[in-house]
Amino acid sequence: MKPIKVGLLGLGTVGSGTFTVLRRNQEEITRRAGRGIEISMVAVRQVEKARAIVGDACPVVGDSMLVVDNPDIDIVVELIGGTELPRQLVLRAIANGKHVVTANKALLAIHGNEIFKAAQSKGVMVAFEAAVAGGIPIIKSLREGLTANRIEWVAGIINGTTNFILSEMRDKGLDFATVLKQAQDLGYAESDPTFDIEGVDAAHKATIISAIAFGIPMQFDKAHVEGISQLQAIDIQYAEQLGYRIKLLGITKRTTKGIELRVHPTLIPGTRLIANVEGAMNAILVQGDAVGASMYYGKGAGSEPTASAVIADLVDITRLAAADPGHRVPHLAFQPNSISQEIILPMAEITTSYYLRLRVADQAGVLADVTRIMADLSISIDAMLQKEPAENESQTDIIMLTHQTQEKNVLKAIEKIEQLATVFGQVTKIRLEELS
Ligand code: NDP
Ligand code: HSE
């Protein structure tokens, strides 16, 4: 059988990894796919630079439209990044009857509903394993391996750059800027690294996970997004003293009132496997009603780990290209006519536990005032740590861990606590998940 023809848009970190792995493992991949997978055209901006990698294996062009309009190409692989240009290219490829593979989580979280609708009506596949957690096959696991389950929640370390930063800062005492530069040099960071640091990249991925786990549309605009830029070293230390690690988690959870979709720094008990996931590694915990908890761990970023996921999609499409579209696995795990309209809960309505740090006057009655406010709002305290004031200091830190409560109660409590004359500055609030 003739090889399936692939057009590659982008030959950067992921594109060059895809080109290299496909060439290196060509024979093995062909035996698995049932026919050859051949990159027959590459588009980049800097054509000469790309030719140095591609050699004379295939033409390199400077205009991506030449790839998406090429009638000989069966699958377009979008590895450019960004949203507007990829949206145009992907929609045009679909309109031209081509299957699409993309690693672009921003594109799918923002324009996924439009893209999947277009693909559905053209009967083509859009595959995106590499868009969430790099080399970890989490999309396939959720969409196929766990298909018997009612998924209850998913929580994961789904941004390698921030996990790398948090790990290196804690273990080696390096400063934020130095570690970020290392993450960029290693090819982990997005072209705009604020997407990583401010939690946006993780929220793109959490949005995709929520759609597949619960059969809802992509709703990135409803996600709560909080990154690590405001996280202070002192809170990482106090968390450790209380037996917790702080990780940037993407969380999506089914509740009786709606679906939680949030990204924020989170305290996790230090004994949990996921609390010990370090460096650029990713890990995703999935709670299904039948299987219980299962965890998926591996490299969440980087050239060849991500290429591994891109090529897995290429093999899937190659195997299924001739199948009736109605017999393929639905893009978002659920049949398109069974998508649910369950709401994403506003952040005030979510329920979780909290770490609170207060700077207080070292005098009698302070704690009683604080705990009275908490009790009035039905917030129950699980653990507390009061530091000895430093010598000649009249202020100290109190750290409290709460039991589960609604976010709106905690916000009200913080507002009242900050008004106390014996409490100085702002109360630091970090959410806590037992993940049990
Ligand atoms: P890079 O910045 O390393 O590479 C981008 C590539 O796209 C370059 O080859 C660039 O060409 C090309 N490009 C940019 N603009 C255009 C354009 N207008 N027309 C044609 N080509 C263009 O990005 P990555 O490989 O890191 O990321 C690619 C995608 O994969 C992104 O969506 C990213 O979010 C996603 N991703 C990345 C991971 C990673 O570990 N890096 C992991 C998982 C997903 P030139 O060099 O000539 O400018
Ligand atoms: N910038 C992303 C990360 C790349 O650090 O996880 C992988 O999606």
Short mmCIF file of N, CA and C and ligand atoms in Angstrom, two decimals, residues 103 105 130-134 158-162 187-190 196 201 205 280 282 300-302 306, ligand 2:
data_model
loop_
_atom_site.label_atom_id
_atom_site.label_comp_id
_atom_site.label_asym_id
_atom_site.label_seq_id
_atom_site.Cartn_x
_atom_site.Cartn_y
_atom_site.Cartn_z
N ALA A 103 -0.50 19.62 18.41
CA ALA A 103 -0.05 19.59 19.81
C ALA A 103 -0.49 20.87 20.51
N LYS A 105 -2.55 23.07 22.47
CA LYS A 105 -3.64 23.09 23.47
C LYS A 105 -4.37 24.43 23.49
N ALA A 130 -0.75 15.01 21.91
CA ALA A 130 0.40 15.78 22.40
C ALA A 130 0.00 17.08 23.08
N ALA A 131 -1.28 17.46 22.95
CA ALA A 131 -1.70 18.75 23.50
C ALA A 131 -1.79 18.72 25.03
N VAL A 132 -1.93 17.55 25.62
CA VAL A 132 -2.03 17.47 27.08
C VAL A 132 -0.96 16.52 27.61
N ALA A 133 -0.08 17.05 28.46
CA ALA A 133 0.92 16.23 29.15
C ALA A 133 1.90 15.53 28.20
N GLY A 134 2.29 16.23 27.15
CA GLY A 134 3.36 15.78 26.25
C GLY A 134 3.28 14.32 25.88
N ILE A 158 0.25 19.38 35.03
CA ILE A 158 0.17 19.32 33.57
C ILE A 158 0.95 20.45 32.92
N ASN A 159 1.82 21.09 33.69
CA ASN A 159 2.74 22.05 33.08
C ASN A 159 4.15 21.74 33.58
N GLY A 160 4.98 21.30 32.64
CA GLY A 160 6.33 20.88 33.00
C GLY A 160 7.19 22.05 33.45
N THR A 161 7.03 23.20 32.81
CA THR A 161 7.88 24.36 33.12
C THR A 161 7.71 24.78 34.59
N THR A 162 6.48 24.92 35.05
CA THR A 162 6.27 25.38 36.43
C THR A 162 6.68 24.31 37.44
N GLY A 187 13.64 23.75 26.07
CA GLY A 187 12.50 23.62 25.14
C GLY A 187 11.19 23.29 25.82
N TYR A 188 11.10 23.47 27.15
CA TYR A 188 9.85 23.15 27.85
C TYR A 188 8.84 24.30 27.76
N ALA A 189 9.35 25.52 27.83
CA ALA A 189 8.46 26.68 27.98
C ALA A 189 7.76 27.03 26.67
N GLU A 190 6.60 27.65 26.79
CA GLU A 190 5.89 28.18 25.62
C GLU A 190 6.66 29.36 25.07
N ASP A 196 3.00 29.74 30.82
CA ASP A 196 3.35 28.68 31.77
C ASP A 196 3.21 29.20 33.19
N ASP A 201 -1.29 27.91 30.33
CA ASP A 201 -1.06 26.65 29.59
C ASP A 201 -1.74 25.48 30.31
N LYS A 205 -4.94 22.98 29.04
CA LYS A 205 -4.94 21.51 29.10
C LYS A 205 -6.09 21.00 29.99
N ALA A 280 10.47 18.47 35.05
CA ALA A 280 9.49 18.72 33.99
C ALA A 280 8.50 17.56 33.84
N ASN A 282 5.29 15.23 34.32
CA ASN A 282 3.87 15.48 34.54
C ASN A 282 3.25 14.23 35.18
N GLY A 300 6.26 15.51 30.30
CA GLY A 300 5.15 16.34 29.85
C GLY A 300 5.55 17.38 28.83
N ALA A 301 6.82 17.43 28.48
CA ALA A 301 7.28 18.43 27.51
C ALA A 301 8.61 17.96 26.93
N GLY A 302 9.05 18.67 25.90
CA GLY A 302 10.33 18.33 25.28
C GLY A 302 10.14 17.72 23.90
N THR A 306 7.23 14.64 23.22
CA THR A 306 6.01 15.17 22.60
C THR A 306 5.82 14.56 21.21
N1 HSE B 2 5.09 24.65 28.05
C1 HSE B 2 4.50 23.37 28.25
C2 HSE B 2 4.93 22.81 29.60
C3 HSE B 2 4.89 22.44 27.14
O1 HSE B 2 5.87 23.36 30.19
O2 HSE B 2 4.33 21.88 30.08
C4 HSE B 2 4.15 21.12 27.16
O3 HSE B 2 2.81 21.29 26.87
#
